[in-house]
mmCIF file of N, CA, C and O in Angstrom:
data_model
loop_
_atom_site.group_PDB
_atom_site.id
_atom_site.type_symbol
_atom_site.label_atom_id
_atom_site.label_comp_id
_atom_site.label_asym_id
_atom_site.label_seq_id
_atom_site.Cartn_x
_atom_site.Cartn_y
_atom_site.Cartn_z
ATOM 1 N N UNK S 1 -26.513 24.451 -2.068
ATOM 2 C CA UNK S 1 -25.674 23.948 -0.999
ATOM 3 C C UNK S 1 -25.588 22.427 -1.066
ATOM 4 O O UNK S 1 -24.563 21.855 -0.762
ATOM 5 N N UNK S 2 -26.627 21.763 -1.502
ATOM 6 C CA UNK S 2 -26.631 20.307 -1.543
ATOM 7 C C UNK S 2 -25.731 19.730 -2.620
ATOM 8 O O UNK S 2 -25.112 18.691 -2.431
ATOM 9 N N UNK S 3 -25.651 20.411 -3.782
ATOM 10 C CA UNK S 3 -24.845 19.885 -4.875
ATOM 11 C C UNK S 3 -23.355 19.946 -4.527
ATOM 12 O O UNK S 3 -22.591 19.051 -4.905
ATOM 13 N N UNK S 4 -22.928 20.982 -3.796
ATOM 14 C CA UNK S 4 -21.524 21.064 -3.387
ATOM 15 C C UNK S 4 -21.176 19.933 -2.431
ATOM 16 O O UNK S 4 -20.073 19.384 -2.479
ATOM 17 N N UNK S 5 -22.110 19.591 -1.566
ATOM 18 C CA UNK S 5 -21.862 18.501 -0.633
ATOM 19 C C UNK S 5 -21.745 17.176 -1.365
ATOM 20 O O UNK S 5 -20.865 16.370 -1.072
ATOM 21 N N UNK S 6 -22.586 16.950 -2.339
ATOM 22 C CA UNK S 6 -22.537 15.701 -3.110
ATOM 23 C C UNK S 6 -21.229 15.613 -3.892
ATOM 24 O O UNK S 6 -20.581 14.558 -3.931
ATOM 25 N N UNK S 7 -20.807 16.715 -4.499
ATOM 26 C CA UNK S 7 -19.543 16.718 -5.230
ATOM 27 C C UNK S 7 -18.376 16.448 -4.292
ATOM 28 O O UNK S 7 -17.464 15.681 -4.616
ATOM 29 N N UNK S 8 -18.369 17.059 -3.118
ATOM 30 C CA UNK S 8 -17.314 16.814 -2.145
ATOM 31 C C UNK S 8 -17.277 15.375 -1.664
ATOM 32 O O UNK S 8 -16.207 14.783 -1.501
ATOM 33 N N UNK S 9 -18.454 14.804 -1.443
ATOM 34 C CA UNK S 9 -18.516 13.404 -1.014
ATOM 35 C C UNK S 9 -18.005 12.463 -2.107
ATOM 36 O O UNK S 9 -17.247 11.524 -1.823
ATOM 37 N N UNK S 10 -18.409 12.717 -3.345
ATOM 38 C CA UNK S 10 -17.956 11.867 -4.452
ATOM 39 C C UNK S 10 -16.449 11.997 -4.639
ATOM 40 O O UNK S 10 -15.741 10.996 -4.807
ATOM 41 N N UNK S 11 -15.922 13.207 -4.586
ATOM 42 C CA UNK S 11 -14.484 13.420 -4.730
ATOM 43 C C UNK S 11 -13.712 12.777 -3.582
ATOM 44 O O UNK S 11 -12.656 12.177 -3.785
ATOM 45 N N UNK S 12 -14.233 12.871 -2.367
ATOM 46 C CA UNK S 12 -13.584 12.238 -1.216
ATOM 47 C C UNK S 12 -13.555 10.729 -1.327
ATOM 48 O O UNK S 12 -12.530 10.091 -1.058
ATOM 49 N N UNK S 13 -14.664 10.144 -1.744
ATOM 50 C CA UNK S 13 -14.709 8.688 -1.921
ATOM 51 C C UNK S 13 -13.757 8.259 -3.032
ATOM 52 O O UNK S 13 -13.075 7.240 -2.929
ATOM 53 N N UNK S 14 -13.673 9.062 -4.109
ATOM 54 C CA UNK S 14 -12.740 8.748 -5.193
ATOM 55 C C UNK S 14 -11.295 8.768 -4.699
ATOM 56 O O UNK S 14 -10.499 7.877 -5.032
ATOM 57 N N UNK S 15 -10.929 9.766 -3.893
ATOM 58 C CA UNK S 15 -9.562 9.836 -3.376
ATOM 59 C C UNK S 15 -9.266 8.692 -2.411
ATOM 60 O O UNK S 15 -8.147 8.158 -2.397
ATOM 61 N N UNK S 16 -10.239 8.303 -1.615
ATOM 62 C CA UNK S 16 -10.043 7.158 -0.733
ATOM 63 C C UNK S 16 -9.833 5.888 -1.558
ATOM 64 O O UNK S 16 -8.967 5.067 -1.246
ATOM 65 N N UNK S 17 -10.593 5.738 -2.635
ATOM 66 C CA UNK S 17 -10.430 4.576 -3.515
ATOM 67 C C UNK S 17 -9.044 4.565 -4.165
ATOM 68 O O UNK S 17 -8.389 3.524 -4.237
ATOM 69 N N UNK S 18 -8.582 5.724 -4.642
ATOM 70 C CA UNK S 18 -7.253 5.814 -5.243
ATOM 71 C C UNK S 18 -6.187 5.478 -4.209
ATOM 72 O O UNK S 18 -5.222 4.766 -4.504
ATOM 73 N N UNK S 19 -6.340 5.965 -2.986
ATOM 74 C CA UNK S 19 -5.391 5.638 -1.927
ATOM 75 C C UNK S 19 -5.357 4.160 -1.617
ATOM 76 O O UNK S 19 -4.294 3.576 -1.372
ATOM 77 N N UNK S 20 -6.512 3.522 -1.639
ATOM 78 C CA UNK S 20 -6.570 2.082 -1.403
ATOM 79 C C UNK S 20 -5.871 1.314 -2.521
ATOM 80 O O UNK S 20 -5.138 0.361 -2.261
ATOM 81 N N UNK S 21 -6.082 1.747 -3.769
ATOM 82 C CA UNK S 21 -5.421 1.097 -4.906
ATOM 83 C C UNK S 21 -3.905 1.246 -4.791
ATOM 84 O O UNK S 21 -3.160 0.288 -5.006
ATOM 85 N N UNK S 22 -3.439 2.424 -4.429
ATOM 86 C CA UNK S 22 -1.997 2.651 -4.300
ATOM 87 C C UNK S 22 -1.434 1.807 -3.164
ATOM 88 O O UNK S 22 -0.347 1.244 -3.280
ATOM 89 N N UNK S 23 -2.150 1.710 -2.054
ATOM 90 C CA UNK S 23 -1.664 0.907 -0.923
ATOM 91 C C UNK S 23 -1.598 -0.570 -1.245
ATOM 92 O O UNK S 23 -0.655 -1.255 -0.862
ATOM 93 N N UNK S 24 -2.587 -1.104 -1.936
ATOM 94 C CA UNK S 24 -2.644 -2.543 -2.134
ATOM 95 C C UNK S 24 -1.863 -3.007 -3.356
ATOM 96 O O UNK S 24 -1.215 -4.047 -3.314
ATOM 97 N N UNK S 25 -1.905 -2.256 -4.430
ATOM 98 C CA UNK S 25 -1.282 -2.719 -5.672
ATOM 99 C C UNK S 25 0.027 -2.013 -6.000
ATOM 100 O O UNK S 25 0.690 -2.372 -6.952
ATOM 101 N N UNK S 26 0.385 -0.975 -5.255
ATOM 102 C CA UNK S 26 1.588 -0.175 -5.481
ATOM 103 C C UNK S 26 1.695 0.278 -6.941
ATOM 104 O O UNK S 26 2.727 0.136 -7.581
ATOM 105 N N UNK S 27 0.625 0.802 -7.473
ATOM 106 C CA UNK S 27 0.627 1.318 -8.841
ATOM 107 C C UNK S 27 0.922 2.804 -8.794
ATOM 108 O O UNK S 27 0.138 3.584 -8.283
ATOM 109 N N UNK S 28 2.057 3.179 -9.304
ATOM 110 C CA UNK S 28 2.502 4.562 -9.222
ATOM 111 C C UNK S 28 2.472 5.284 -10.558
ATOM 112 O O UNK S 28 2.696 6.476 -10.616
ATOM 113 N N UNK S 29 2.233 4.569 -11.654
ATOM 114 C CA UNK S 29 2.303 5.199 -12.974
ATOM 115 C C UNK S 29 1.247 6.291 -13.110
ATOM 116 O O UNK S 29 1.533 7.390 -13.564
ATOM 117 N N UNK S 30 0.007 6.005 -12.702
ATOM 118 C CA UNK S 30 -1.032 7.015 -12.846
ATOM 119 C C UNK S 30 -0.933 8.070 -11.757
ATOM 120 O O UNK S 30 -1.396 9.182 -11.924
ATOM 121 N N UNK S 31 -0.301 7.736 -10.638
ATOM 122 C CA UNK S 31 -0.171 8.701 -9.547
ATOM 123 C C UNK S 31 0.883 9.756 -9.868
ATOM 124 O O UNK S 31 0.633 10.942 -9.778
ATOM 125 N N UNK S 32 2.053 9.308 -10.258
ATOM 126 C CA UNK S 32 3.141 10.249 -10.481
ATOM 127 C C UNK S 32 3.125 10.816 -11.896
ATOM 128 O O UNK S 32 3.598 11.918 -12.122
ATOM 129 N N UNK S 33 2.610 10.071 -12.843
ATOM 130 C CA UNK S 33 2.588 10.542 -14.210
ATOM 131 C C UNK S 33 3.929 10.427 -14.905
ATOM 132 O O UNK S 33 4.159 11.036 -15.935
ATOM 133 N N UNK S 34 4.844 9.648 -14.355
ATOM 134 C CA UNK S 34 6.183 9.548 -14.916
ATOM 135 C C UNK S 34 6.355 8.367 -15.855
ATOM 136 O O UNK S 34 7.347 8.278 -16.538
ATOM 137 N N UNK S 35 5.445 7.436 -15.812
ATOM 138 C CA UNK S 35 5.517 6.197 -16.600
ATOM 139 C C UNK S 35 6.777 5.416 -16.267
ATOM 140 O O UNK S 35 7.033 5.115 -15.132
ATOM 141 N N UNK S 36 7.609 5.123 -17.255
ATOM 142 C CA UNK S 36 8.768 4.273 -17.041
ATOM 143 C C UNK S 36 10.021 5.043 -16.656
ATOM 144 O O UNK S 36 11.067 4.449 -16.421
ATOM 145 N N UNK S 37 9.956 6.354 -16.592
ATOM 146 C CA UNK S 37 11.162 7.119 -16.288
ATOM 147 C C UNK S 37 11.465 7.161 -14.800
ATOM 148 O O UNK S 37 12.554 7.520 -14.415
ATOM 149 N N UNK S 38 10.495 6.789 -13.965
ATOM 150 C CA UNK S 38 10.697 6.845 -12.521
ATOM 151 C C UNK S 38 10.285 5.521 -11.903
ATOM 152 O O UNK S 38 9.205 5.014 -12.144
ATOM 153 N N UNK S 39 11.167 4.957 -11.128
ATOM 154 C CA UNK S 39 10.889 3.701 -10.447
ATOM 155 C C UNK S 39 11.176 3.887 -8.954
ATOM 156 O O UNK S 39 12.269 4.298 -8.581
ATOM 157 N N UNK S 40 10.215 3.597 -8.085
ATOM 158 C CA UNK S 40 10.456 3.761 -6.650
ATOM 159 C C UNK S 40 11.492 2.770 -6.133
ATOM 160 O O UNK S 40 11.611 1.659 -6.638
ATOM 161 N N UNK S 41 12.224 3.188 -5.109
ATOM 162 C CA UNK S 41 13.248 2.336 -4.514
ATOM 163 C C UNK S 41 12.606 1.220 -3.708
ATOM 164 O O UNK S 41 12.929 0.051 -3.869
ATOM 165 N N UNK S 42 11.670 1.562 -2.824
ATOM 166 C CA UNK S 42 10.993 0.580 -1.988
ATOM 167 C C UNK S 42 9.491 0.715 -2.245
ATOM 168 O O UNK S 42 8.822 1.564 -1.667
ATOM 169 N N UNK S 43 8.959 -0.124 -3.132
ATOM 170 C CA UNK S 43 7.565 0.008 -3.554
ATOM 171 C C UNK S 43 6.580 -0.189 -2.412
ATOM 172 O O UNK S 43 5.583 0.522 -2.329
ATOM 173 N N UNK S 44 6.828 -1.149 -1.540
ATOM 174 C CA UNK S 44 5.870 -1.441 -0.472
ATOM 175 C C UNK S 44 5.758 -0.269 0.499
ATOM 176 O O UNK S 44 4.660 0.168 0.847
ATOM 177 N N UNK S 45 6.885 0.239 0.936
ATOM 178 C CA UNK S 45 6.871 1.334 1.908
ATOM 179 C C UNK S 45 6.282 2.595 1.294
ATOM 180 O O UNK S 45 5.460 3.271 1.916
ATOM 181 N N UNK S 46 6.712 2.903 0.077
ATOM 182 C CA UNK S 46 6.189 4.100 -0.586
ATOM 183 C C UNK S 46 4.700 3.966 -0.869
ATOM 184 O O UNK S 46 3.937 4.916 -0.687
ATOM 185 N N UNK S 47 4.265 2.772 -1.270
ATOM 186 C CA UNK S 47 2.848 2.552 -1.528
ATOM 187 C C UNK S 47 2.003 2.745 -0.287
ATOM 188 O O UNK S 47 0.936 3.357 -0.339
ATOM 189 N N UNK S 48 2.476 2.233 0.840
ATOM 190 C CA UNK S 48 1.731 2.412 2.084
ATOM 191 C C UNK S 48 1.659 3.874 2.487
ATOM 192 O O UNK S 48 0.596 4.379 2.864
ATOM 193 N N UNK S 49 2.785 4.563 2.405
ATOM 194 C CA UNK S 49 2.805 5.966 2.842
ATOM 195 C C UNK S 49 1.949 6.857 1.953
ATOM 196 O O UNK S 49 1.143 7.656 2.440
ATOM 197 N N UNK S 50 2.127 6.737 0.644
ATOM 198 C CA UNK S 50 1.358 7.582 -0.273
ATOM 199 C C UNK S 50 -0.119 7.205 -0.227
ATOM 200 O O UNK S 50 -0.992 8.077 -0.273
ATOM 201 N N UNK S 51 -0.428 5.926 -0.107
ATOM 202 C CA UNK S 51 -1.820 5.498 -0.011
ATOM 203 C C UNK S 51 -2.517 6.073 1.207
ATOM 204 O O UNK S 51 -3.652 6.557 1.122
ATOM 205 N N UNK S 52 -1.843 6.047 2.334
ATOM 206 C CA UNK S 52 -2.424 6.606 3.557
ATOM 207 C C UNK S 52 -2.630 8.104 3.416
ATOM 208 O O UNK S 52 -3.669 8.647 3.832
ATOM 209 N N UNK S 53 -1.663 8.804 2.822
ATOM 210 C CA UNK S 53 -1.813 10.243 2.656
ATOM 211 C C UNK S 53 -2.945 10.589 1.682
ATOM 212 O O UNK S 53 -3.661 11.571 1.884
ATOM 213 N N UNK S 54 -3.148 9.781 0.649
ATOM 214 C CA UNK S 54 -4.278 10.015 -0.254
ATOM 215 C C UNK S 54 -5.612 9.735 0.437
ATOM 216 O O UNK S 54 -6.594 10.446 0.207
ATOM 217 N N UNK S 55 -5.643 8.732 1.277
ATOM 218 C CA UNK S 55 -6.864 8.452 2.041
ATOM 219 C C UNK S 55 -7.169 9.611 2.980
ATOM 220 O O UNK S 55 -8.331 10.010 3.142
ATOM 221 N N UNK S 56 -6.130 10.199 3.574
ATOM 222 C CA UNK S 56 -6.331 11.355 4.458
ATOM 223 C C UNK S 56 -6.906 12.531 3.679
ATOM 224 O O UNK S 56 -7.808 13.231 4.160
ATOM 225 N N UNK S 57 -6.419 12.772 2.453
ATOM 226 C CA UNK S 57 -6.982 13.849 1.641
ATOM 227 C C UNK S 57 -8.456 13.579 1.327
ATOM 228 O O UNK S 57 -9.280 14.490 1.338
ATOM 229 N N UNK S 58 -8.795 12.319 1.053
ATOM 230 C CA UNK S 58 -10.187 11.969 0.801
ATOM 231 C C UNK S 58 -11.077 12.219 2.012
ATOM 232 O O UNK S 58 -12.186 12.736 1.890
ATOM 233 N N UNK S 59 -10.583 11.879 3.182
ATOM 234 C CA UNK S 59 -11.345 12.113 4.415
ATOM 235 C C UNK S 59 -11.503 13.608 4.666
ATOM 236 O O UNK S 59 -12.579 14.072 5.069
ATOM 237 N N UNK S 60 -10.446 14.382 4.398
ATOM 238 C CA UNK S 60 -10.542 15.836 4.541
ATOM 239 C C UNK S 60 -11.608 16.392 3.596
ATOM 240 O O UNK S 60 -12.401 17.253 3.976
ATOM 241 N N UNK S 61 -11.654 15.883 2.367
ATOM 242 C CA UNK S 61 -12.664 16.358 1.406
ATOM 243 C C UNK S 61 -14.074 16.021 1.871
ATOM 244 O O UNK S 61 -14.992 16.843 1.750
ATOM 245 N N UNK S 62 -14.258 14.828 2.415
ATOM 246 C CA UNK S 62 -15.587 14.442 2.899
ATOM 247 C C UNK S 62 -16.002 15.301 4.085
ATOM 248 O O UNK S 62 -17.125 15.817 4.133
ATOM 249 N N UNK S 63 -15.115 15.480 5.060
ATOM 250 C CA UNK S 63 -15.451 16.302 6.217
ATOM 251 C C UNK S 63 -15.696 17.762 5.822
ATOM 252 O O UNK S 63 -16.558 18.421 6.389
ATOM 253 N N UNK S 64 -14.928 18.252 4.855
ATOM 254 C CA UNK S 64 -15.138 19.626 4.396
ATOM 255 C C UNK S 64 -16.523 19.785 3.788
ATOM 256 O O UNK S 64 -17.222 20.764 4.068
ATOM 257 N N UNK S 65 -16.924 18.822 2.969
ATOM 258 C CA UNK S 65 -18.243 18.940 2.336
ATOM 259 C C UNK S 65 -19.363 18.860 3.352
ATOM 260 O O UNK S 65 -20.399 19.498 3.183
ATOM 261 N N UNK S 66 -19.172 18.102 4.409
ATOM 262 C CA UNK S 66 -20.218 17.989 5.433
ATOM 263 C C UNK S 66 -20.243 19.218 6.337
ATOM 264 O O UNK S 66 -21.298 19.812 6.585
ATOM 265 N N UNK S 67 -19.081 19.648 6.839
ATOM 266 C CA UNK S 67 -19.041 20.736 7.815
ATOM 267 C C UNK S 67 -19.196 22.121 7.205
ATOM 268 O O UNK S 67 -19.411 23.087 7.920
ATOM 269 N N UNK S 68 -19.099 22.240 5.883
ATOM 270 C CA UNK S 68 -19.309 23.534 5.248
ATOM 271 C C UNK S 68 -20.741 24.006 5.427
ATOM 272 O O UNK S 68 -21.007 25.207 5.449
ATOM 273 N N UNK S 69 -21.664 23.087 5.594
ATOM 274 C CA UNK S 69 -23.066 23.454 5.792
ATOM 275 C C UNK S 69 -23.219 24.320 7.044
ATOM 276 O O UNK S 69 -23.911 25.331 7.036
ATOM 277 N N UNK S 70 -22.528 23.942 8.114
ATOM 278 C CA UNK S 70 -22.694 24.658 9.372
ATOM 279 C C UNK S 70 -21.695 25.788 9.563
ATOM 280 O O UNK S 70 -22.036 26.822 10.121
ATOM 281 N N UNK S 71 -20.458 25.591 9.115
ATOM 282 C CA UNK S 71 -19.414 26.553 9.462
ATOM 283 C C UNK S 71 -18.948 27.415 8.301
ATOM 284 O O UNK S 71 -18.149 28.320 8.484
ATOM 285 N N UNK S 72 -19.402 27.149 7.108
ATOM 286 C CA UNK S 72 -19.133 28.003 5.963
ATOM 287 C C UNK S 72 -17.691 28.010 5.493
ATOM 288 O O UNK S 72 -17.030 26.979 5.416
ATOM 289 N N UNK S 73 -17.225 29.202 5.181
ATOM 290 C CA UNK S 73 -15.918 29.361 4.540
ATOM 291 C C UNK S 73 -14.757 29.048 5.470
ATOM 292 O O UNK S 73 -13.659 28.743 5.005
ATOM 293 N N UNK S 74 -14.976 29.112 6.769
ATOM 294 C CA UNK S 74 -13.890 28.820 7.713
ATOM 295 C C UNK S 74 -13.390 27.394 7.542
ATOM 296 O O UNK S 74 -12.182 27.145 7.571
ATOM 297 N N UNK S 75 -14.287 26.469 7.339
ATOM 298 C CA UNK S 75 -13.902 25.074 7.143
ATOM 299 C C UNK S 75 -13.111 24.921 5.852
ATOM 300 O O UNK S 75 -12.146 24.166 5.786
ATOM 301 N N UNK S 76 -13.490 25.648 4.815
ATOM 302 C CA UNK S 76 -12.761 25.593 3.550
ATOM 303 C C UNK S 76 -11.335 26.065 3.687
ATOM 304 O O UNK S 76 -10.415 25.482 3.106
ATOM 305 N N UNK S 77 -11.136 27.118 4.469
ATOM 306 C CA UNK S 77 -9.774 27.626 4.684
ATOM 307 C C UNK S 77 -8.931 26.624 5.464
ATOM 308 O O UNK S 77 -7.776 26.366 5.118
ATOM 309 N N UNK S 78 -9.502 26.055 6.503
ATOM 310 C CA UNK S 78 -8.772 25.065 7.306
ATOM 311 C C UNK S 78 -8.460 23.830 6.471
ATOM 312 O O UNK S 78 -7.343 23.311 6.502
ATOM 313 N N UNK S 79 -9.420 23.376 5.689
ATOM 314 C CA UNK S 79 -9.208 22.202 4.839
ATOM 315 C C UNK S 79 -8.177 22.474 3.757
ATOM 316 O O UNK S 79 -7.404 21.589 3.393
ATOM 317 N N UNK S 80 -8.161 23.674 3.231
ATOM 318 C CA UNK S 80 -7.158 24.034 2.236
ATOM 319 C C UNK S 80 -5.753 23.961 2.799
ATOM 320 O O UNK S 80 -4.844 23.438 2.148
ATOM 321 N N UNK S 81 -5.578 24.469 4.011
ATOM 322 C CA UNK S 81 -4.266 24.394 4.654
ATOM 323 C C UNK S 81 -3.882 22.940 4.916
ATOM 324 O O UNK S 81 -2.742 22.531 4.662
ATOM 325 N N UNK S 82 -4.823 22.134 5.403
ATOM 326 C CA UNK S 82 -4.536 20.719 5.658
ATOM 327 C C UNK S 82 -4.205 19.973 4.367
ATOM 328 O O UNK S 82 -3.309 19.120 4.343
ATOM 329 N N UNK S 83 -4.895 20.300 3.282
ATOM 330 C CA UNK S 83 -4.614 19.643 2.001
ATOM 331 C C UNK S 83 -3.239 20.035 1.476
ATOM 332 O O UNK S 83 -2.513 19.191 0.928
ATOM 333 N N UNK S 84 -2.849 21.299 1.634
ATOM 334 C CA UNK S 84 -1.514 21.726 1.202
ATOM 335 C C UNK S 84 -0.441 21.012 2.011
ATOM 336 O O UNK S 84 0.575 20.562 1.460
ATOM 337 N N UNK S 85 -0.654 20.866 3.309
ATOM 338 C CA UNK S 85 0.296 20.143 4.150
ATOM 339 C C UNK S 85 0.376 18.686 3.713
ATOM 340 O O UNK S 85 1.474 18.110 3.616
ATOM 341 N N UNK S 86 -0.760 18.091 3.403
ATOM 342 C CA UNK S 86 -0.782 16.682 3.001
ATOM 343 C C UNK S 86 -0.091 16.476 1.657
ATOM 344 O O UNK S 86 0.665 15.516 1.488
ATOM 345 N N UNK S 87 -0.314 17.356 0.709
ATOM 346 C CA UNK S 87 0.361 17.237 -0.591
ATOM 347 C C UNK S 87 1.863 17.426 -0.439
ATOM 348 O O UNK S 87 2.658 16.723 -1.064
ATOM 349 N N UNK S 88 2.260 18.373 0.411
ATOM 350 C CA UNK S 88 3.704 18.543 0.639
ATOM 351 C C UNK S 88 4.299 17.309 1.313
ATOM 352 O O UNK S 88 5.450 16.939 1.027
ATOM 353 N N UNK S 89 3.539 16.632 2.168
ATOM 354 C CA UNK S 89 4.021 15.387 2.764
ATOM 355 C C UNK S 89 4.171 14.292 1.718
ATOM 356 O O UNK S 89 5.111 13.487 1.786
ATOM 357 N N UNK S 90 3.280 14.245 0.728
ATOM 358 C CA UNK S 90 3.413 13.266 -0.354
ATOM 359 C C UNK S 90 4.694 13.521 -1.140
ATOM 360 O O UNK S 90 5.442 12.594 -1.454
ATOM 361 N N UNK S 91 4.983 14.785 -1.424
ATOM 362 C CA UNK S 91 6.208 15.125 -2.149
ATOM 363 C C UNK S 91 7.432 14.767 -1.312
ATOM 364 O O UNK S 91 8.419 14.225 -1.840
ATOM 365 N N UNK S 92 7.388 15.013 -0.013
ATOM 366 C CA UNK S 92 8.505 14.664 0.873
ATOM 367 C C UNK S 92 8.696 13.156 0.915
ATOM 368 O O UNK S 92 9.835 12.662 0.872
ATOM 369 N N UNK S 93 7.613 12.402 0.986
ATOM 370 C CA UNK S 93 7.708 10.936 1.032
ATOM 371 C C UNK S 93 8.333 10.393 -0.252
ATOM 372 O O UNK S 93 9.183 9.502 -0.208
ATOM 373 N N UNK S 94 7.938 10.932 -1.395
ATOM 374 C CA UNK S 94 8.536 10.495 -2.658
ATOM 375 C C UNK S 94 10.019 10.855 -2.691
ATOM 376 O O UNK S 94 10.855 10.064 -3.129
ATOM 377 N N UNK S 95 10.364 12.037 -2.206
ATOM 378 C CA UNK S 95 11.776 12.425 -2.147
ATOM 379 C C UNK S 95 12.583 11.542 -1.218
ATOM 380 O O UNK S 95 13.726 11.159 -1.528
ATOM 381 N N UNK S 96 12.012 11.213 -0.056
ATOM 382 C CA UNK S 96 12.708 10.314 0.873
ATOM 383 C C UNK S 96 12.904 8.922 0.267
ATOM 384 O O UNK S 96 13.931 8.274 0.506
ATOM 385 N N UNK S 97 11.934 8.483 -0.519
ATOM 386 C CA UNK S 97 12.092 7.198 -1.187
ATOM 387 C C UNK S 97 13.234 7.232 -2.185
ATOM 388 O O UNK S 97 13.980 6.278 -2.312
ATOM 389 N N UNK S 98 13.386 8.335 -2.872
ATOM 390 C CA UNK S 98 14.432 8.419 -3.879
ATOM 391 C C UNK S 98 15.827 8.471 -3.278
ATOM 392 O O UNK S 98 16.790 8.047 -3.911
ATOM 393 N N UNK S 99 15.957 8.961 -2.035
ATOM 394 C CA UNK S 99 17.278 8.955 -1.417
ATOM 395 C C UNK S 99 17.509 7.701 -0.579
ATOM 396 O O UNK S 99 18.580 7.526 -0.032
ATOM 397 N N UNK S 100 16.505 6.835 -0.505
ATOM 398 C CA UNK S 100 16.719 5.537 0.108
ATOM 399 C C UNK S 100 16.126 5.315 1.480
ATOM 400 O O UNK S 100 16.337 4.284 2.094
ATOM 401 N N UNK S 101 15.372 6.277 2.006
ATOM 402 C CA UNK S 101 14.795 6.093 3.329
ATOM 403 C C UNK S 101 13.451 5.437 3.256
ATOM 404 O O UNK S 101 12.572 5.662 2.655
#
């Protein structure tokens, strides 16, 4: 039980760090994987939005690793749904950027 918590904490901290990098430096090449074929319309706005959403995923991972000790699989199911919603929001934000919002 302890090793899963440590892995969740490390993964959560890593996602928070990636979100911070995206928010401050607006580096999208490693995030999107598109390299030079995709350029965001408004880098600052997209960087802030995607960075915040990545930080939220990191926080969800940390809370999941902590609360799984007491609540078991129920927390995993709730966190999975929240992570799917968050990833879909990232895709929506990138799409909104491409149409100019």
